[in-house]
PDB file of C-alpha atoms and ligand atoms in Angstrom:
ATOM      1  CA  UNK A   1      12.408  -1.537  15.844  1.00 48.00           C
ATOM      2  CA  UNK A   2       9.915  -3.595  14.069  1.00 50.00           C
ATOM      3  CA  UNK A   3       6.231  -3.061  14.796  1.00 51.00           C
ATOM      4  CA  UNK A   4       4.803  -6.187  14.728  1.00 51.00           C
ATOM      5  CA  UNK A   5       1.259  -5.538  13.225  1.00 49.00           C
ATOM      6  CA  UNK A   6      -2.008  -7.623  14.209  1.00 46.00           C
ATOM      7  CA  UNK A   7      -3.168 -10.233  12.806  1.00 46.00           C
ATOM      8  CA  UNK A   8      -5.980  -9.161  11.188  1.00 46.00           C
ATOM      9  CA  UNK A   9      -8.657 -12.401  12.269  1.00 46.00           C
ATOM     10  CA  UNK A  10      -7.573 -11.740  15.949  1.00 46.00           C
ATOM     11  CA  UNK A  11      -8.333  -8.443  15.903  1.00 46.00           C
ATOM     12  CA  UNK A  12     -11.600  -9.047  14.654  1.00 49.00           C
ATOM     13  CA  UNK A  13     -13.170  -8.707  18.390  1.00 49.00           C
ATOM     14  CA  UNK A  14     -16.038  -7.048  17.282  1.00 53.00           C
ATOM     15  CA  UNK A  15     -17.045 -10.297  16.203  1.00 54.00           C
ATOM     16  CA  UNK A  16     -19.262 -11.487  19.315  1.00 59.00           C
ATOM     17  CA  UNK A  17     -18.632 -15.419  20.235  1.00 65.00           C
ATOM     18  CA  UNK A  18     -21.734 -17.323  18.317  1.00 72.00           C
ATOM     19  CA  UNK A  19     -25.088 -18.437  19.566  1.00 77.00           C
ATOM     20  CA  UNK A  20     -24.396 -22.273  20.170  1.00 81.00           C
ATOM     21  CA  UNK A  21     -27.114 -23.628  18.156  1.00 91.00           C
ATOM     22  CA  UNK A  22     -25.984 -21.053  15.021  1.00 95.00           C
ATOM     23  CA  UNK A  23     -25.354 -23.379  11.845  1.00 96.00           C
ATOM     24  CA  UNK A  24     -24.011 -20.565   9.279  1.00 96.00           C
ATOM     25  CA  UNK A  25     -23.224 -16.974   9.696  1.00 96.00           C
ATOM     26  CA  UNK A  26     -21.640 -14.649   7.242  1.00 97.00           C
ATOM     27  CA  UNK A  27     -18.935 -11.976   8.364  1.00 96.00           C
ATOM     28  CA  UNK A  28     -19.100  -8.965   6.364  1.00 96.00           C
ATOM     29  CA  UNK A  29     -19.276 -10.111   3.165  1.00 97.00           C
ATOM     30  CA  UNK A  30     -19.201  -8.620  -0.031  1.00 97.00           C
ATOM     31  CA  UNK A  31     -19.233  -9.854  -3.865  1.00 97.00           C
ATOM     32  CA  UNK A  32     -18.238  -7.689  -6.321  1.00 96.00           C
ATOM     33  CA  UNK A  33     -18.704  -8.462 -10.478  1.00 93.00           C
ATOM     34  CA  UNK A  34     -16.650  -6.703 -13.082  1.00 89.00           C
ATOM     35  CA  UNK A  35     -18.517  -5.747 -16.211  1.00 85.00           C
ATOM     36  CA  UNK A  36     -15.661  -5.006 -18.272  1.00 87.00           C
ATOM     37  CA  UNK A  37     -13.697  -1.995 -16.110  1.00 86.00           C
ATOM     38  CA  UNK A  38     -16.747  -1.525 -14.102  1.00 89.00           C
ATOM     39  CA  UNK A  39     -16.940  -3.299 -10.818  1.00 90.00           C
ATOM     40  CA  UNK A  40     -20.385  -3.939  -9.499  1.00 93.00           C
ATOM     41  CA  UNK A  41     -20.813  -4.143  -5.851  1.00 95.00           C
ATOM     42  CA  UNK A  42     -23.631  -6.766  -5.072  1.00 97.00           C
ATOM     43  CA  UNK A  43     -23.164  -7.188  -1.501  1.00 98.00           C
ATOM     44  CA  UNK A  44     -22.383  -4.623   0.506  1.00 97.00           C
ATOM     45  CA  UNK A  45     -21.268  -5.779   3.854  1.00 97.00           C
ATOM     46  CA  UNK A  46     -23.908  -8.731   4.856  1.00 97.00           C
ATOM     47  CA  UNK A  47     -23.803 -10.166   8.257  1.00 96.00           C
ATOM     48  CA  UNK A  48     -26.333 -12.505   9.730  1.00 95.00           C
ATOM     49  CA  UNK A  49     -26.551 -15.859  11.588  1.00 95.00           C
ATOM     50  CA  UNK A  50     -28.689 -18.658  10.881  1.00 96.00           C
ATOM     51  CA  UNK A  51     -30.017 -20.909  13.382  1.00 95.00           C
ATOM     52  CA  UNK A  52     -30.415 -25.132  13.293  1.00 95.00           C
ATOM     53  CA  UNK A  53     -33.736 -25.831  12.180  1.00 95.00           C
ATOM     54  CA  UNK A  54     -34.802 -23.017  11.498  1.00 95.00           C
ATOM     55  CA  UNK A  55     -36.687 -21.481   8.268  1.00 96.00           C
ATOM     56  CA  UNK A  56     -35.597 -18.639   7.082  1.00 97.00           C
ATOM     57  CA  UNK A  57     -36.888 -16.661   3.923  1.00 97.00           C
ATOM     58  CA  UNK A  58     -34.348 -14.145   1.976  1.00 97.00           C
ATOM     59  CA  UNK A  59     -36.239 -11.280   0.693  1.00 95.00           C
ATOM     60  CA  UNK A  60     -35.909  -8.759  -1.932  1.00 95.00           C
ATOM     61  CA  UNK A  61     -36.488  -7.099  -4.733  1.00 94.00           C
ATOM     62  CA  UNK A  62     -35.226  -8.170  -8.171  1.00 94.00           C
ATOM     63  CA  UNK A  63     -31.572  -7.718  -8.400  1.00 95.00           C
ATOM     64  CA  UNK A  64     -31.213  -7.039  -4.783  1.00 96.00           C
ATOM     65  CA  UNK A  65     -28.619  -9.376  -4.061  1.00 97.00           C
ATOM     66  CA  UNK A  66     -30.356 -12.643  -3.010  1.00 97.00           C
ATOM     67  CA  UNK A  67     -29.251 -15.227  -5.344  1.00 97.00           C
ATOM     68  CA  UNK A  68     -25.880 -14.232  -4.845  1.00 97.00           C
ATOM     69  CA  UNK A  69     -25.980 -14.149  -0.978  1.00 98.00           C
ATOM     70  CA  UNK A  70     -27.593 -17.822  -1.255  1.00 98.00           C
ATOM     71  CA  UNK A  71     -24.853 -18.875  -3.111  1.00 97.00           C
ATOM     72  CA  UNK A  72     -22.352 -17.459  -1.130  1.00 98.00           C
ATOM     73  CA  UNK A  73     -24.048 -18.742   1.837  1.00 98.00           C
ATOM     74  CA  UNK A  74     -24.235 -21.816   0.587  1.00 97.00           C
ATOM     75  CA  UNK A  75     -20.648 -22.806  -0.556  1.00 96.00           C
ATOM     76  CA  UNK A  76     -21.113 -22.017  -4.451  1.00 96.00           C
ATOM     77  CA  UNK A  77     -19.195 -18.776  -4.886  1.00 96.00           C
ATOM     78  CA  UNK A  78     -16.454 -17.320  -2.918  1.00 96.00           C
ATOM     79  CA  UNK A  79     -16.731 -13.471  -1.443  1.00 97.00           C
ATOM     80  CA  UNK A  80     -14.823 -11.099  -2.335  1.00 96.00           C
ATOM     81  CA  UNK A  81     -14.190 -10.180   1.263  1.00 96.00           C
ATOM     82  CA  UNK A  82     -15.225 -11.258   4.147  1.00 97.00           C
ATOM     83  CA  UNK A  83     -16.029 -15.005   5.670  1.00 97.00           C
ATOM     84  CA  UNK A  84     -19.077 -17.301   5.406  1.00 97.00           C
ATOM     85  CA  UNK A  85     -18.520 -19.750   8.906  1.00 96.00           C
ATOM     86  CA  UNK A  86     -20.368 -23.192   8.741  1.00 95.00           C
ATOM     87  CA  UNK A  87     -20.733 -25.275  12.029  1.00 92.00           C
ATOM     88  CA  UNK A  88     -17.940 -22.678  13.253  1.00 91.00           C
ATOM     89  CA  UNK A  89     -15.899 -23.510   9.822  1.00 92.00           C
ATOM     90  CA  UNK A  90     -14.656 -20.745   7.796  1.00 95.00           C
ATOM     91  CA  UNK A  91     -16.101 -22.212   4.203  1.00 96.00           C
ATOM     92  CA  UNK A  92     -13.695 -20.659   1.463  1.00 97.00           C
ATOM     93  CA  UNK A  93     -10.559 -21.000   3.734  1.00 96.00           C
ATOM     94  CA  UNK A  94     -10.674 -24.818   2.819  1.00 96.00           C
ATOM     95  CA  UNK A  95      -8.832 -25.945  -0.538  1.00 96.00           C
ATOM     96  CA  UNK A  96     -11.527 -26.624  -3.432  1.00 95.00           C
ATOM     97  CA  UNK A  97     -11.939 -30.341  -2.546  1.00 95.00           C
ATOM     98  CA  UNK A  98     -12.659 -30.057   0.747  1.00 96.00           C
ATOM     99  CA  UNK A  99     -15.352 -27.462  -0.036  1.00 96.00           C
ATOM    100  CA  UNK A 100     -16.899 -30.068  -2.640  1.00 94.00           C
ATOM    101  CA  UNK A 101     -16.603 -32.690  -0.079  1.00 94.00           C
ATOM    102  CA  UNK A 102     -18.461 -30.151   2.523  1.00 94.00           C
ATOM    103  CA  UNK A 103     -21.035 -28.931   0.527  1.00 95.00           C
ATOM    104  CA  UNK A 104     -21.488 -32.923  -0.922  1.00 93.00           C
ATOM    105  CA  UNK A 105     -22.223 -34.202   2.943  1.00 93.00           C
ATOM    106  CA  UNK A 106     -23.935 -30.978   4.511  1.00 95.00           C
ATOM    107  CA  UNK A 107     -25.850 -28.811   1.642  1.00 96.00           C
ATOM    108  CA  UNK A 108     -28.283 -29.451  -0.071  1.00 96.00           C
ATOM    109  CA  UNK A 109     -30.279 -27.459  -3.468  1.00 96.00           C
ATOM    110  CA  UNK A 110     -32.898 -27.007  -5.237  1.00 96.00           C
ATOM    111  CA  UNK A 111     -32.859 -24.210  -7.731  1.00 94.00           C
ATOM    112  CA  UNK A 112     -35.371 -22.338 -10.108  1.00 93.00           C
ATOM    113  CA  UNK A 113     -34.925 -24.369 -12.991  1.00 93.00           C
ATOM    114  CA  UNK A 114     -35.001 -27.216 -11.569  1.00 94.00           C
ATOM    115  CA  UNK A 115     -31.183 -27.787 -12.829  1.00 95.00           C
ATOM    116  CA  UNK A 116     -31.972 -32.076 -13.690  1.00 96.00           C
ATOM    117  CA  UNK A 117     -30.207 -33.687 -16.030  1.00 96.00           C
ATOM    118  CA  UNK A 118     -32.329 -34.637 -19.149  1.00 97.00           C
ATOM    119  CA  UNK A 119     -30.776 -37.764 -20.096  1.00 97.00           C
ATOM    120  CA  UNK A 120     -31.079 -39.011 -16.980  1.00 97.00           C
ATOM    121  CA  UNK A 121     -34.310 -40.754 -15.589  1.00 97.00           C
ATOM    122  CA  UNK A 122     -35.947 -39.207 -12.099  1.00 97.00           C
ATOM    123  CA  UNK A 123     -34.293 -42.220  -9.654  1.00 97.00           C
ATOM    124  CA  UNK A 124     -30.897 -41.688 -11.267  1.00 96.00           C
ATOM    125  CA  UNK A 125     -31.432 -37.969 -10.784  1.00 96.00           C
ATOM    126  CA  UNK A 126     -32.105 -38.217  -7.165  1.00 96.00           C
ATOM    127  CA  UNK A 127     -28.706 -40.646  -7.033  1.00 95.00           C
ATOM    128  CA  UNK A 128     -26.356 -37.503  -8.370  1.00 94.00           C
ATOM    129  CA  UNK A 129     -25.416 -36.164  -4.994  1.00 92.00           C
ATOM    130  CA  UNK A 130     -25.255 -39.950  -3.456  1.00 90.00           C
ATOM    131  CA  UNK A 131     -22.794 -40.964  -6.148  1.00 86.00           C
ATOM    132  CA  UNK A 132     -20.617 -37.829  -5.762  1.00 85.00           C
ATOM    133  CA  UNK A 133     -20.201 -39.144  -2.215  1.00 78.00           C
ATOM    134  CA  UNK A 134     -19.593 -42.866  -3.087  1.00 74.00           C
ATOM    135  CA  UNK A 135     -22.913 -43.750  -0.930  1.00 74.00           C
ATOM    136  CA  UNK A 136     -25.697 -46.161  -2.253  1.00 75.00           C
ATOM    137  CA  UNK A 137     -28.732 -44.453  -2.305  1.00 85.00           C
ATOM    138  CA  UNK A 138     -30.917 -46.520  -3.780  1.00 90.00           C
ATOM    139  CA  UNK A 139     -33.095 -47.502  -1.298  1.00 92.00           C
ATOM    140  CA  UNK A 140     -33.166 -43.781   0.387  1.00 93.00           C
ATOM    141  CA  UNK A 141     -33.600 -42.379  -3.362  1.00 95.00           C
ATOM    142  CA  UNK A 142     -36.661 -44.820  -3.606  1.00 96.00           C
ATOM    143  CA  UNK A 143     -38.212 -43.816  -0.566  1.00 95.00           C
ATOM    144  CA  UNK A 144     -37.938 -40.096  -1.236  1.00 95.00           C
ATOM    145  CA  UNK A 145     -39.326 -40.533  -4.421  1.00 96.00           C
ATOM    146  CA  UNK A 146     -41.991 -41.959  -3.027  1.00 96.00           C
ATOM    147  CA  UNK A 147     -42.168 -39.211  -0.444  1.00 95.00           C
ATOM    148  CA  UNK A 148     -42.435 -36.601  -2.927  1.00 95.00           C
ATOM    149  CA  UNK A 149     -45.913 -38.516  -4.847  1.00 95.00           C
ATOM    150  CA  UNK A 150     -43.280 -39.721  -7.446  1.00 97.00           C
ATOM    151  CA  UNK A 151     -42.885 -43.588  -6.791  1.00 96.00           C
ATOM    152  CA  UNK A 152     -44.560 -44.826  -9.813  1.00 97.00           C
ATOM    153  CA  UNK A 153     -42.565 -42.408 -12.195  1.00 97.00           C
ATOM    154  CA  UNK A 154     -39.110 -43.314 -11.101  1.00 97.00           C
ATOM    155  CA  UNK A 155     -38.195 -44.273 -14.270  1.00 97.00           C
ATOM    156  CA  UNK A 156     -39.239 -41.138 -16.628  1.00 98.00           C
ATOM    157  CA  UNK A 157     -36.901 -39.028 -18.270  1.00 98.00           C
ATOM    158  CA  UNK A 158     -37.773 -35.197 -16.977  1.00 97.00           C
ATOM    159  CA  UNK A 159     -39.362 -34.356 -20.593  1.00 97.00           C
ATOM    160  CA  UNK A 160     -42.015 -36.440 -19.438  1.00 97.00           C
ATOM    161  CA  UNK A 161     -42.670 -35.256 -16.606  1.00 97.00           C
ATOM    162  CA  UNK A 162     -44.257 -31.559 -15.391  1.00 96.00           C
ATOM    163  CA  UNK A 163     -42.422 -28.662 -13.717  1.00 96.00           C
ATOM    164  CA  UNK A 164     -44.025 -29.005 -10.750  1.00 96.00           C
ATOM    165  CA  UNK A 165     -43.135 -32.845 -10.934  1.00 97.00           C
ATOM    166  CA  UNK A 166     -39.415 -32.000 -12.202  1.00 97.00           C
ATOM    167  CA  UNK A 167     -38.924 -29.658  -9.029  1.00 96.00           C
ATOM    168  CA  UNK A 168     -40.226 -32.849  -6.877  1.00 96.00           C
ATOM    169  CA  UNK A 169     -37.400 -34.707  -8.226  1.00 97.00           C
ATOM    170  CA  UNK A 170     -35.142 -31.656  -7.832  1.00 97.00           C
ATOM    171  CA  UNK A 171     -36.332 -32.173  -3.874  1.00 96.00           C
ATOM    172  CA  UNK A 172     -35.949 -35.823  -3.642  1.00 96.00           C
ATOM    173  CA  UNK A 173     -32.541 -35.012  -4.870  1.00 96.00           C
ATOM    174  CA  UNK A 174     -31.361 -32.172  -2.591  1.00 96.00           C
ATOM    175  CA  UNK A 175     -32.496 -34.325   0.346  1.00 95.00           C
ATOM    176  CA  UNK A 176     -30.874 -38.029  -0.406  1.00 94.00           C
ATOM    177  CA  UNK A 177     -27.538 -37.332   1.394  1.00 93.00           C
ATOM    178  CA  UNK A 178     -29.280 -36.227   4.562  1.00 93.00           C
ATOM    179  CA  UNK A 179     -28.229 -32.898   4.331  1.00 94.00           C
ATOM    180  CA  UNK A 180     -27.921 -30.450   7.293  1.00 95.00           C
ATOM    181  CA  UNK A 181     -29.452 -27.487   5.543  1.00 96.00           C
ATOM    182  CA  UNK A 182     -31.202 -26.888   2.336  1.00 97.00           C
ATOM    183  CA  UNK A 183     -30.974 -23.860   0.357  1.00 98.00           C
ATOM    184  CA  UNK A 184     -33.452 -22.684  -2.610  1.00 97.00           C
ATOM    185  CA  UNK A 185     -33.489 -20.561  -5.101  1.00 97.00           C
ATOM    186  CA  UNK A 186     -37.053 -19.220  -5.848  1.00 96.00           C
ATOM    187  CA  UNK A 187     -37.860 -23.136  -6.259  1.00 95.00           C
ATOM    188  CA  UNK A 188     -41.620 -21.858  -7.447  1.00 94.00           C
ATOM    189  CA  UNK A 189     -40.525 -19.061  -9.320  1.00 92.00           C
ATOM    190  CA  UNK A 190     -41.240 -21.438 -12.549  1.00 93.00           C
ATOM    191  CA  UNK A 191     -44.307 -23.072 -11.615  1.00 93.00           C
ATOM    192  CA  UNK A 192     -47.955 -22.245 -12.181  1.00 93.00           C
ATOM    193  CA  UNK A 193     -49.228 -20.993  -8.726  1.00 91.00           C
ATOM    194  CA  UNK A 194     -51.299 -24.262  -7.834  1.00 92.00           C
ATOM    195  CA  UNK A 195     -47.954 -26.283  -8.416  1.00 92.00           C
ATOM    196  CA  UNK A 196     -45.978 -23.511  -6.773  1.00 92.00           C
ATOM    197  CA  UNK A 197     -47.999 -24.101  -3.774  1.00 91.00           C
ATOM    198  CA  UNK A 198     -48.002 -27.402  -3.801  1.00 92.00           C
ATOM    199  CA  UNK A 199     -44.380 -27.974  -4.167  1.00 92.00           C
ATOM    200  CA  UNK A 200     -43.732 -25.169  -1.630  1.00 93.00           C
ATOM    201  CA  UNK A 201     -46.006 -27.044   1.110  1.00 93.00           C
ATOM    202  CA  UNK A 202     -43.647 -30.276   0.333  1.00 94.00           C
ATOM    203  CA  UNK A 203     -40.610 -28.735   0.621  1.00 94.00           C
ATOM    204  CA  UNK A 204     -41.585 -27.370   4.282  1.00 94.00           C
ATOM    205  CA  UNK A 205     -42.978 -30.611   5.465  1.00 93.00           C
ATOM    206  CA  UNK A 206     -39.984 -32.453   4.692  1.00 94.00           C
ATOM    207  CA  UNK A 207     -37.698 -30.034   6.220  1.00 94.00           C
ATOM    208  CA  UNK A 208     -39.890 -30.228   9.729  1.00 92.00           C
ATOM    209  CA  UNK A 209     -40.094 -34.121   9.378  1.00 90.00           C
ATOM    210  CA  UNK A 210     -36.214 -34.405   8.522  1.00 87.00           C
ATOM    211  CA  UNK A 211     -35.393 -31.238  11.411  1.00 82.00           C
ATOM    212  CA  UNK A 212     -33.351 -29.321   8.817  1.00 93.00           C
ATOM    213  CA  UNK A 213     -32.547 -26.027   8.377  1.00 96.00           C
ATOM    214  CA  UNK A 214     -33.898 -24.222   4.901  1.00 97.00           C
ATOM    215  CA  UNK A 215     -32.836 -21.184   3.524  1.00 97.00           C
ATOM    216  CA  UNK A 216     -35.219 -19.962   0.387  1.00 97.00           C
ATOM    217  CA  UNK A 217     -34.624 -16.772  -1.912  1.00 97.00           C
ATOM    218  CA  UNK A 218     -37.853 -15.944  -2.782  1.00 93.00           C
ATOM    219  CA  UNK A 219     -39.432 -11.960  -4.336  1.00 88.00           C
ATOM    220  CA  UNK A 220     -43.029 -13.281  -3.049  1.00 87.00           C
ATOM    221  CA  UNK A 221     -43.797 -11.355   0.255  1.00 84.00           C
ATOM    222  CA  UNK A 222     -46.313 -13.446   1.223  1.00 86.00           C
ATOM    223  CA  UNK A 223     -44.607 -16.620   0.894  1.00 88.00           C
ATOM    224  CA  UNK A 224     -41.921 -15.354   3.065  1.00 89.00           C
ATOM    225  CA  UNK A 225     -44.240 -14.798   5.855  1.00 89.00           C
ATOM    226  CA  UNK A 226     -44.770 -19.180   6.024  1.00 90.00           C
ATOM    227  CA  UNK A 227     -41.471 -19.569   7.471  1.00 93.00           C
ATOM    228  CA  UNK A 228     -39.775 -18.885  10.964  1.00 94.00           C
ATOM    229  CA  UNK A 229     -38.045 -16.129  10.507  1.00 95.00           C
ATOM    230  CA  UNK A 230     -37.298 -13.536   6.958  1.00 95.00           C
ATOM    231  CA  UNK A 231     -34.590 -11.230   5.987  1.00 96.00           C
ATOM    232  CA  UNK A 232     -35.056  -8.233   4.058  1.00 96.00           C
ATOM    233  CA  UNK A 233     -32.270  -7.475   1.485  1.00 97.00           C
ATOM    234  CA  UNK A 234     -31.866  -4.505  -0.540  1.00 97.00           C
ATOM    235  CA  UNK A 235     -28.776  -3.001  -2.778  1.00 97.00           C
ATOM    236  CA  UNK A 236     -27.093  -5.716  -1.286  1.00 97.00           C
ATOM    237  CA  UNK A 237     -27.568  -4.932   2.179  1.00 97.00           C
ATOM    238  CA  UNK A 238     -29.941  -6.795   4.630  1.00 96.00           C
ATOM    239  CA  UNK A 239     -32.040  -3.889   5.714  1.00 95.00           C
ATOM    240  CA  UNK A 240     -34.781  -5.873   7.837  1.00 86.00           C
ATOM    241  CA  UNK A 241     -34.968  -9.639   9.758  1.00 83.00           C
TER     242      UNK A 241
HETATM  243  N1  LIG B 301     -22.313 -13.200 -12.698  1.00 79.52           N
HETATM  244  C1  LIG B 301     -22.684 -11.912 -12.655  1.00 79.52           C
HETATM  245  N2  LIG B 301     -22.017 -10.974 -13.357  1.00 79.52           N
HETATM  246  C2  LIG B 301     -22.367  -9.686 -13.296  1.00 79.52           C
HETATM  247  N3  LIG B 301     -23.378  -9.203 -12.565  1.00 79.52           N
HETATM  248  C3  LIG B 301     -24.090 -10.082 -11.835  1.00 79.52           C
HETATM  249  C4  LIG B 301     -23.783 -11.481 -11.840  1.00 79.52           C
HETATM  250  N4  LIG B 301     -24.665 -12.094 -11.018  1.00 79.52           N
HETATM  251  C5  LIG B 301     -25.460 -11.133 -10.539  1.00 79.52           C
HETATM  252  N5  LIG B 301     -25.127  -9.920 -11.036  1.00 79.52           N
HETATM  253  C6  LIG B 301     -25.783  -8.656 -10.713  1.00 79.52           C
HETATM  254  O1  LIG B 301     -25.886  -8.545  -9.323  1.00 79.52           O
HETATM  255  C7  LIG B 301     -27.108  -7.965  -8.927  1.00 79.52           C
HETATM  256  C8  LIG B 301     -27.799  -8.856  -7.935  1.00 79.52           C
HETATM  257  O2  LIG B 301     -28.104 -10.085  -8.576  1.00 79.52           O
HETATM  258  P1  LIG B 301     -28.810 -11.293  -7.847  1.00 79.52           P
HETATM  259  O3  LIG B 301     -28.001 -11.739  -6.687  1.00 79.52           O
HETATM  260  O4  LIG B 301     -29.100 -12.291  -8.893  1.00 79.52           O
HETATM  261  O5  LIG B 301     -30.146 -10.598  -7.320  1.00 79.52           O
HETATM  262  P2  LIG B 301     -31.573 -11.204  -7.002  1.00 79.52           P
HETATM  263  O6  LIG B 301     -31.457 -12.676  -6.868  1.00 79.52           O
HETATM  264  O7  LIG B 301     -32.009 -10.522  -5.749  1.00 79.52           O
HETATM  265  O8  LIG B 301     -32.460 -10.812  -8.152  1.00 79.52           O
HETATM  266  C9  LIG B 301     -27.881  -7.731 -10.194  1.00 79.52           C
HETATM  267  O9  LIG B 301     -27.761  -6.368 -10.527  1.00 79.52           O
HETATM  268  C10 LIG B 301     -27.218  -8.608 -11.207  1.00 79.52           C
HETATM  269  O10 LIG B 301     -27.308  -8.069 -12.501  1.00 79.52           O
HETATM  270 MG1  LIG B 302     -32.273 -14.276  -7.896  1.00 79.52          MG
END
């Protein structure tokens, strides 16, 4: 007789049902690089919910696993095993345009190096993500360039502008299709520590005014302790919230 085996997701229940007002959680995931024959394990088996509107800080060491969780967490790179659920959705289970079109309309980022593109001016910057989706943004663009102190240099090219005004753009940017949750990568870790600050208090103040949820890799201790909540990751491994 054939023994029918389980099916592997339904057998899952360990899984406990999630907190209603949970916006992402990852299931046991882990990311593994190859350097040549050598596999690299970078995450080791994360787990962890995050809440709607909340702030959350990912903490860690230097090579501890954080830039690769946020990406992971936020739709950029695939586990290796494992399942990263958003709004109850199991992210890499959808085909690649679907994912686009989900991280497009819910995700937003801002990343360490700002990531603009330098033949483009700051407005048409801010207009990336907007086009992408087929939206006009123009107006919304204009007003969050405004938001971020940046209304009279809509029309520079980011050589002409600072870091700490380039990450402001970066900002304007990650916010102009009214994204559900923002995610950062160190988004100081290149600015001089008055900027830093500066663009750090921003960032928060538009999340709380726009009721988002923001999710920021940062090694800086103390500006972990700003937001609502912080997880501790180590080896790959969250070893304190
Ligand atoms: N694309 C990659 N190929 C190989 N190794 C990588 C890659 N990305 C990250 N790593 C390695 O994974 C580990 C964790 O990296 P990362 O997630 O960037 O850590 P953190 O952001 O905490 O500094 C590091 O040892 C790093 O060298
Ligand atoms: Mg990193």
């Amino acid at each position: 007789m054939e023994i029918l085996k389980p099916d592997p997701r339904t057998a899952l229940n360990e899984i406990p049902p999630s907190p209603e007002n949970e916006i992402i959680a990852a299931w046991d995931v882990y990311r593994t690089f190859s350097i040549g024959s050598k596999p690299i394990e970078v995450l080791k088996g994360v787990n962890l919910s995050i809440l709607r509107g909340e702030k959350l800080f990912l903490c860690g060491a230097s090579g501890a696993g954080k830039t690769s969780l946020l990406y992971t967490l936020a739709g950029l790179e695939k586990p290796n095993q494992g399942n990263v659920l958003v709004e109850g959705i199991d992210l890499y289970s959808k085909n690649r345009k679907e994912q686009a079109k989900l991280r497009n309309e819910k995700m937003g980022y801002v990343f360490q190096n700002f990531f603009l593109l330098p033949e483009l001016t700051a407005i048409e910057n801010v207009l990336i993500p907007a086009m992408i989706g087929r939206k006009k943004g123009r107006d919304r663009a204009e007003e969050l360039l405004d938001r971020v102190g940046l209304g009279d240099r809509m029309n520079h090219l980011p050589t002409e502008l600072s870091g700490g005004e380039q990450q402001r753009v970066a900002i304007a940017r990650s916010l102009v299709n009214d994204p559900e949750i923002l995610f950062a990568d160190e988004p100081t870790g290149n600015l001089d520590s008055k900027s830093g600050h500066s663009v750090m208090k921003l960032l928060m103040s538009l999340v709380e005014e726009q009721a988002r949820t923001l999710v920021v890799v940062t090694h800086d201790s103390e500006l972990a302790k700003t937001g609502d909540r912080k997880i501790e990751l180590a080896d790959g491994r969250v070893v304190g919230q």
